[in-house]
């Protein structure tokens, strides 16, 4: 193919379609009318001799050919933008785009309210789309351009991925108030109780069950849930026991009259991270989004540690922000994300 015969505006249209998976939204994103974007899609199909995007129940799905084109074309366009962009300060008030953010229910419970308020005030033209992750995880969604960023627990990353630690948390036990008392349950009482197990990927257990098995013990799991957010309600209504991220437990304990206790087996802390694709490292809007998320996390975790959740000072020492103070864009080598809390509850 002779590059001089290609209208490069078509590649901009392709990038918008890949991001939005909707002709109308893609047109709005790059300032075209809907008929003009439909015409661009027709020309793209002719150029690449492929359908590129096919209709599905969720909008438009990229073909295999479109997926193979997405990353190299997006990276090429961003390099062109960086080369010719005027040296002007980035103004979030002019940020007119959709931001797609994948989050676990744990990170939503901690951060979403504050993120909504911050983005709405700082970037009034921005649209925020929160997504669940695929079964395969968040990083494939970044690779395919389905999301801009992800917030969750990270595992080993490929070289093309980036991660910034946001905050630490840990698993704590919850039960109805008065069930075990201020000292919490003994190991025997803990094992004898009926439990809620939270396992987003339909697993059969996690670190807690492995620790019990190492002692020749097992617990009775009465209820299995795919998300943490409903577990406190199940504990309160059905007199169950659960191990939950401390920030969720603390946020619901007073409202549902729950007691929080240290599990009678040792469980590791875990770190929630912001994860993105390396192709977006230098893009001004994306950098501002990352810095904004980091700033919100610092505020939320500081408030939780010193005001709303004073128990963090004693029982929950690791409940803290992990963002490097000197550089909000600092990249840490983290494991690839595995969306569930490492010590599955």
mmCIF file with all atom_site columns, C-alpha atoms in Angstrom, residues 125-234:
data_model
loop_
_atom_site.group_PDB
_atom_site.id
_atom_site.type_symbol
_atom_site.label_atom_id
_atom_site.label_alt_id
_atom_site.label_comp_id
_atom_site.label_asym_id
_atom_site.label_entity_id
_atom_site.label_seq_id
_atom_site.pdbx_PDB_ins_code
_atom_site.Cartn_x
_atom_site.Cartn_y
_atom_site.Cartn_z
_atom_site.occupancy
_atom_site.B_iso_or_equiv
_atom_site.pdbx_formal_charge
_atom_site.auth_seq_id
_atom_site.auth_comp_id
_atom_site.auth_asym_id
_atom_site.auth_atom_id
_atom_site.pdbx_PDB_model_num
ATOM 1   C CA . UNK A 1 125 ? -16.962 18.074  29.409 1.00 0.00 ? 125 UNK A CA 1
ATOM 2   C CA . UNK A 1 126 ? -15.568 14.671  30.332 1.00 0.00 ? 126 UNK A CA 1
ATOM 3   C CA . UNK A 1 127 ? -17.802 11.571  30.323 1.00 0.00 ? 127 UNK A CA 1
ATOM 4   C CA . UNK A 1 128 ? -16.849 8.792   32.741 1.00 0.00 ? 128 UNK A CA 1
ATOM 5   C CA . UNK A 1 129 ? -17.630 5.166   31.869 1.00 0.00 ? 129 UNK A CA 1
ATOM 6   C CA . UNK A 1 130 ? -16.978 2.549   34.561 1.00 0.00 ? 130 UNK A CA 1
ATOM 7   C CA . UNK A 1 131 ? -16.584 -1.011  33.298 1.00 0.00 ? 131 UNK A CA 1
ATOM 8   C CA . UNK A 1 132 ? -16.374 -4.470  34.781 1.00 0.00 ? 132 UNK A CA 1
ATOM 9   C CA . UNK A 1 133 ? -13.364 -6.430  33.706 1.00 0.00 ? 133 UNK A CA 1
ATOM 10  C CA . UNK A 1 134 ? -13.443 -9.397  31.385 1.00 0.00 ? 134 UNK A CA 1
ATOM 11  C CA . UNK A 1 135 ? -12.920 -12.899 32.744 1.00 0.00 ? 135 UNK A CA 1
ATOM 12  C CA . UNK A 1 136 ? -9.430  -12.757 31.203 1.00 0.00 ? 136 UNK A CA 1
ATOM 13  C CA . UNK A 1 137 ? -8.591  -9.657  33.240 1.00 0.00 ? 137 UNK A CA 1
ATOM 14  C CA . UNK A 1 138 ? -8.023  -5.948  32.770 1.00 0.00 ? 138 UNK A CA 1
ATOM 15  C CA . UNK A 1 139 ? -4.772  -5.924  30.791 1.00 0.00 ? 139 UNK A CA 1
ATOM 16  C CA . UNK A 1 140 ? -6.325  -7.479  27.640 1.00 0.00 ? 140 UNK A CA 1
ATOM 17  C CA . UNK A 1 141 ? -8.890  -4.658  27.760 1.00 0.00 ? 141 UNK A CA 1
ATOM 18  C CA . UNK A 1 142 ? -6.032  -2.142  27.763 1.00 0.00 ? 142 UNK A CA 1
ATOM 19  C CA . UNK A 1 143 ? -4.373  -3.937  24.852 1.00 0.00 ? 143 UNK A CA 1
ATOM 20  C CA . UNK A 1 144 ? -7.580  -3.823  22.796 1.00 0.00 ? 144 UNK A CA 1
ATOM 21  C CA . UNK A 1 145 ? -8.241  -0.143  23.532 1.00 0.00 ? 145 UNK A CA 1
ATOM 22  C CA . UNK A 1 146 ? -11.458 -1.028  25.338 1.00 0.00 ? 146 UNK A CA 1
ATOM 23  C CA . UNK A 1 147 ? -10.451 0.963   28.435 1.00 0.00 ? 147 UNK A CA 1
ATOM 24  C CA . UNK A 1 148 ? -8.094  3.852   29.166 1.00 0.00 ? 148 UNK A CA 1
ATOM 25  C CA . UNK A 1 149 ? -7.070  2.761   32.671 1.00 0.00 ? 149 UNK A CA 1
ATOM 26  C CA . UNK A 1 150 ? -7.823  0.123   35.277 1.00 0.00 ? 150 UNK A CA 1
ATOM 27  C CA . UNK A 1 151 ? -7.844  0.122   39.071 1.00 0.00 ? 151 UNK A CA 1
ATOM 28  C CA . UNK A 1 152 ? -7.313  -3.216  40.754 1.00 0.00 ? 152 UNK A CA 1
ATOM 29  C CA . UNK A 1 153 ? -4.781  -5.630  42.195 1.00 0.00 ? 153 UNK A CA 1
ATOM 30  C CA . UNK A 1 154 ? -1.866  -6.188  39.859 1.00 0.00 ? 154 UNK A CA 1
ATOM 31  C CA . UNK A 1 155 ? 0.157   -9.295  39.097 1.00 0.00 ? 155 UNK A CA 1
ATOM 32  C CA . UNK A 1 156 ? 3.137   -9.560  36.684 1.00 0.00 ? 156 UNK A CA 1
ATOM 33  C CA . UNK A 1 157 ? 3.024   -6.992  33.912 1.00 0.00 ? 157 UNK A CA 1
ATOM 34  C CA . UNK A 1 158 ? 4.188   -7.261  30.343 1.00 0.00 ? 158 UNK A CA 1
ATOM 35  C CA . UNK A 1 159 ? 6.728   -4.641  29.244 1.00 0.00 ? 159 UNK A CA 1
ATOM 36  C CA . UNK A 1 160 ? 3.970   -2.652  27.512 1.00 0.00 ? 160 UNK A CA 1
ATOM 37  C CA . UNK A 1 161 ? 1.954   -2.174  30.710 1.00 0.00 ? 161 UNK A CA 1
ATOM 38  C CA . UNK A 1 162 ? 2.454   0.288   33.548 1.00 0.00 ? 162 UNK A CA 1
ATOM 39  C CA . UNK A 1 163 ? 1.253   0.343   37.154 1.00 0.00 ? 163 UNK A CA 1
ATOM 40  C CA . UNK A 1 164 ? 1.273   2.884   39.968 1.00 0.00 ? 164 UNK A CA 1
ATOM 41  C CA . UNK A 1 165 ? 0.478   1.652   43.507 1.00 0.00 ? 165 UNK A CA 1
ATOM 42  C CA . UNK A 1 166 ? -2.459  3.576   44.961 1.00 0.00 ? 166 UNK A CA 1
ATOM 43  C CA . UNK A 1 167 ? -3.233  2.256   48.443 1.00 0.00 ? 167 UNK A CA 1
ATOM 44  C CA . UNK A 1 168 ? -2.755  -0.730  50.709 1.00 0.00 ? 168 UNK A CA 1
ATOM 45  C CA . UNK A 1 169 ? -5.554  -2.676  52.318 1.00 0.00 ? 169 UNK A CA 1
ATOM 46  C CA . UNK A 1 170 ? -5.976  -5.951  54.151 1.00 0.00 ? 170 UNK A CA 1
ATOM 47  C CA . UNK A 1 171 ? -8.614  -8.534  54.893 1.00 0.00 ? 171 UNK A CA 1
ATOM 48  C CA . UNK A 1 172 ? -10.429 -8.331  58.222 1.00 0.00 ? 172 UNK A CA 1
ATOM 49  C CA . UNK A 1 173 ? -13.199 -10.445 59.696 1.00 0.00 ? 173 UNK A CA 1
ATOM 50  C CA . UNK A 1 174 ? -16.767 -9.179  60.103 1.00 0.00 ? 174 UNK A CA 1
ATOM 51  C CA . UNK A 1 175 ? -19.708 -10.585 62.048 1.00 0.00 ? 175 UNK A CA 1
ATOM 52  C CA . UNK A 1 176 ? -22.852 -9.235  63.705 1.00 0.00 ? 176 UNK A CA 1
ATOM 53  C CA . UNK A 1 177 ? -22.005 -7.064  66.703 1.00 0.00 ? 177 UNK A CA 1
ATOM 54  C CA . UNK A 1 178 ? -21.647 -9.063  69.894 1.00 0.00 ? 178 UNK A CA 1
ATOM 55  C CA . UNK A 1 179 ? -21.223 -12.439 68.225 1.00 0.00 ? 179 UNK A CA 1
ATOM 56  C CA . UNK A 1 180 ? -17.581 -12.856 69.231 1.00 0.00 ? 180 UNK A CA 1
ATOM 57  C CA . UNK A 1 181 ? -16.866 -9.813  71.392 1.00 0.00 ? 181 UNK A CA 1
ATOM 58  C CA . UNK A 1 182 ? -13.941 -7.363  71.376 1.00 0.00 ? 182 UNK A CA 1
ATOM 59  C CA . UNK A 1 183 ? -11.242 -10.048 71.267 1.00 0.00 ? 183 UNK A CA 1
ATOM 60  C CA . UNK A 1 184 ? -12.679 -11.690 68.143 1.00 0.00 ? 184 UNK A CA 1
ATOM 61  C CA . UNK A 1 185 ? -13.213 -15.419 67.660 1.00 0.00 ? 185 UNK A CA 1
ATOM 62  C CA . UNK A 1 186 ? -10.897 -18.227 68.553 1.00 0.00 ? 186 UNK A CA 1
ATOM 63  C CA . UNK A 1 187 ? -9.718  -20.344 65.651 1.00 0.00 ? 187 UNK A CA 1
ATOM 64  C CA . UNK A 1 188 ? -12.245 -23.012 66.625 1.00 0.00 ? 188 UNK A CA 1
ATOM 65  C CA . UNK A 1 189 ? -15.121 -20.504 66.732 1.00 0.00 ? 189 UNK A CA 1
ATOM 66  C CA . UNK A 1 190 ? -14.049 -19.032 63.409 1.00 0.00 ? 190 UNK A CA 1
ATOM 67  C CA . UNK A 1 191 ? -13.975 -22.402 61.668 1.00 0.00 ? 191 UNK A CA 1
ATOM 68  C CA . UNK A 1 192 ? -17.290 -23.478 63.196 1.00 0.00 ? 192 UNK A CA 1
ATOM 69  C CA . UNK A 1 193 ? -19.135 -20.440 61.826 1.00 0.00 ? 193 UNK A CA 1
ATOM 70  C CA . UNK A 1 194 ? -20.980 -20.356 58.477 1.00 0.00 ? 194 UNK A CA 1
ATOM 71  C CA . UNK A 1 195 ? -19.013 -18.182 56.065 1.00 0.00 ? 195 UNK A CA 1
ATOM 72  C CA . UNK A 1 196 ? -19.470 -15.948 53.050 1.00 0.00 ? 196 UNK A CA 1
ATOM 73  C CA . UNK A 1 197 ? -16.839 -16.564 50.361 1.00 0.00 ? 197 UNK A CA 1
ATOM 74  C CA . UNK A 1 198 ? -16.202 -13.794 47.814 1.00 0.00 ? 198 UNK A CA 1
ATOM 75  C CA . UNK A 1 199 ? -14.618 -15.174 44.665 1.00 0.00 ? 199 UNK A CA 1
ATOM 76  C CA . UNK A 1 200 ? -15.031 -13.036 41.515 1.00 0.00 ? 200 UNK A CA 1
ATOM 77  C CA . UNK A 1 201 ? -13.934 -15.826 39.201 1.00 0.00 ? 201 UNK A CA 1
ATOM 78  C CA . UNK A 1 202 ? -15.986 -18.666 40.697 1.00 0.00 ? 202 UNK A CA 1
ATOM 79  C CA . UNK A 1 203 ? -13.026 -20.174 42.498 1.00 0.00 ? 203 UNK A CA 1
ATOM 80  C CA . UNK A 1 204 ? -13.348 -22.469 45.478 1.00 0.00 ? 204 UNK A CA 1
ATOM 81  C CA . UNK A 1 205 ? -11.177 -20.582 47.947 1.00 0.00 ? 205 UNK A CA 1
ATOM 82  C CA . UNK A 1 206 ? -8.061  -18.549 48.457 1.00 0.00 ? 206 UNK A CA 1
ATOM 83  C CA . UNK A 1 207 ? -5.282  -17.797 50.925 1.00 0.00 ? 207 UNK A CA 1
ATOM 84  C CA . UNK A 1 208 ? -7.576  -18.152 53.930 1.00 0.00 ? 208 UNK A CA 1
ATOM 85  C CA . UNK A 1 209 ? -8.636  -21.668 52.948 1.00 0.00 ? 209 UNK A CA 1
ATOM 86  C CA . UNK A 1 210 ? -5.046  -22.646 52.180 1.00 0.00 ? 210 UNK A CA 1
ATOM 87  C CA . UNK A 1 211 ? -3.937  -21.413 55.610 1.00 0.00 ? 211 UNK A CA 1
ATOM 88  C CA . UNK A 1 212 ? -6.701  -23.412 57.268 1.00 0.00 ? 212 UNK A CA 1
ATOM 89  C CA . UNK A 1 213 ? -5.848  -26.490 55.216 1.00 0.00 ? 213 UNK A CA 1
ATOM 90  C CA . UNK A 1 214 ? -2.221  -26.215 56.365 1.00 0.00 ? 214 UNK A CA 1
ATOM 91  C CA . UNK A 1 215 ? -3.558  -26.658 59.898 1.00 0.00 ? 215 UNK A CA 1
ATOM 92  C CA . UNK A 1 216 ? -5.776  -29.569 58.915 1.00 0.00 ? 216 UNK A CA 1
ATOM 93  C CA . UNK A 1 217 ? -8.913  -27.407 59.128 1.00 0.00 ? 217 UNK A CA 1
ATOM 94  C CA . UNK A 1 218 ? -11.668 -26.258 56.773 1.00 0.00 ? 218 UNK A CA 1
ATOM 95  C CA . UNK A 1 219 ? -14.592 -23.884 57.113 1.00 0.00 ? 219 UNK A CA 1
ATOM 96  C CA . UNK A 1 220 ? -18.191 -24.232 55.994 1.00 0.00 ? 220 UNK A CA 1
ATOM 97  C CA . UNK A 1 221 ? -18.951 -21.810 53.154 1.00 0.00 ? 221 UNK A CA 1
ATOM 98  C CA . UNK A 1 222 ? -22.707 -21.222 53.212 1.00 0.00 ? 222 UNK A CA 1
ATOM 99  C CA . UNK A 1 223 ? -22.777 -18.441 50.614 1.00 0.00 ? 223 UNK A CA 1
ATOM 100 C CA . UNK A 1 224 ? -20.551 -17.623 47.643 1.00 0.00 ? 224 UNK A CA 1
ATOM 101 C CA . UNK A 1 225 ? -20.698 -14.152 46.069 1.00 0.00 ? 225 UNK A CA 1
ATOM 102 C CA . UNK A 1 226 ? -18.971 -12.672 42.994 1.00 0.00 ? 226 UNK A CA 1
ATOM 103 C CA . UNK A 1 227 ? -18.411 -9.251  44.616 1.00 0.00 ? 227 UNK A CA 1
ATOM 104 C CA . UNK A 1 228 ? -17.442 -7.898  48.017 1.00 0.00 ? 228 UNK A CA 1
ATOM 105 C CA . UNK A 1 229 ? -19.997 -5.108  48.151 1.00 0.00 ? 229 UNK A CA 1
ATOM 106 C CA . UNK A 1 230 ? -22.973 -7.343  49.070 1.00 0.00 ? 230 UNK A CA 1
ATOM 107 C CA . UNK A 1 231 ? -21.100 -9.464  51.616 1.00 0.00 ? 231 UNK A CA 1
ATOM 108 C CA . UNK A 1 232 ? -21.608 -7.107  54.630 1.00 0.00 ? 232 UNK A CA 1
ATOM 109 C CA . UNK A 1 233 ? -25.374 -7.186  54.069 1.00 0.00 ? 233 UNK A CA 1
ATOM 110 C CA . UNK A 1 234 ? -25.364 -10.986 53.943 1.00 0.00 ? 234 UNK A CA 1
#
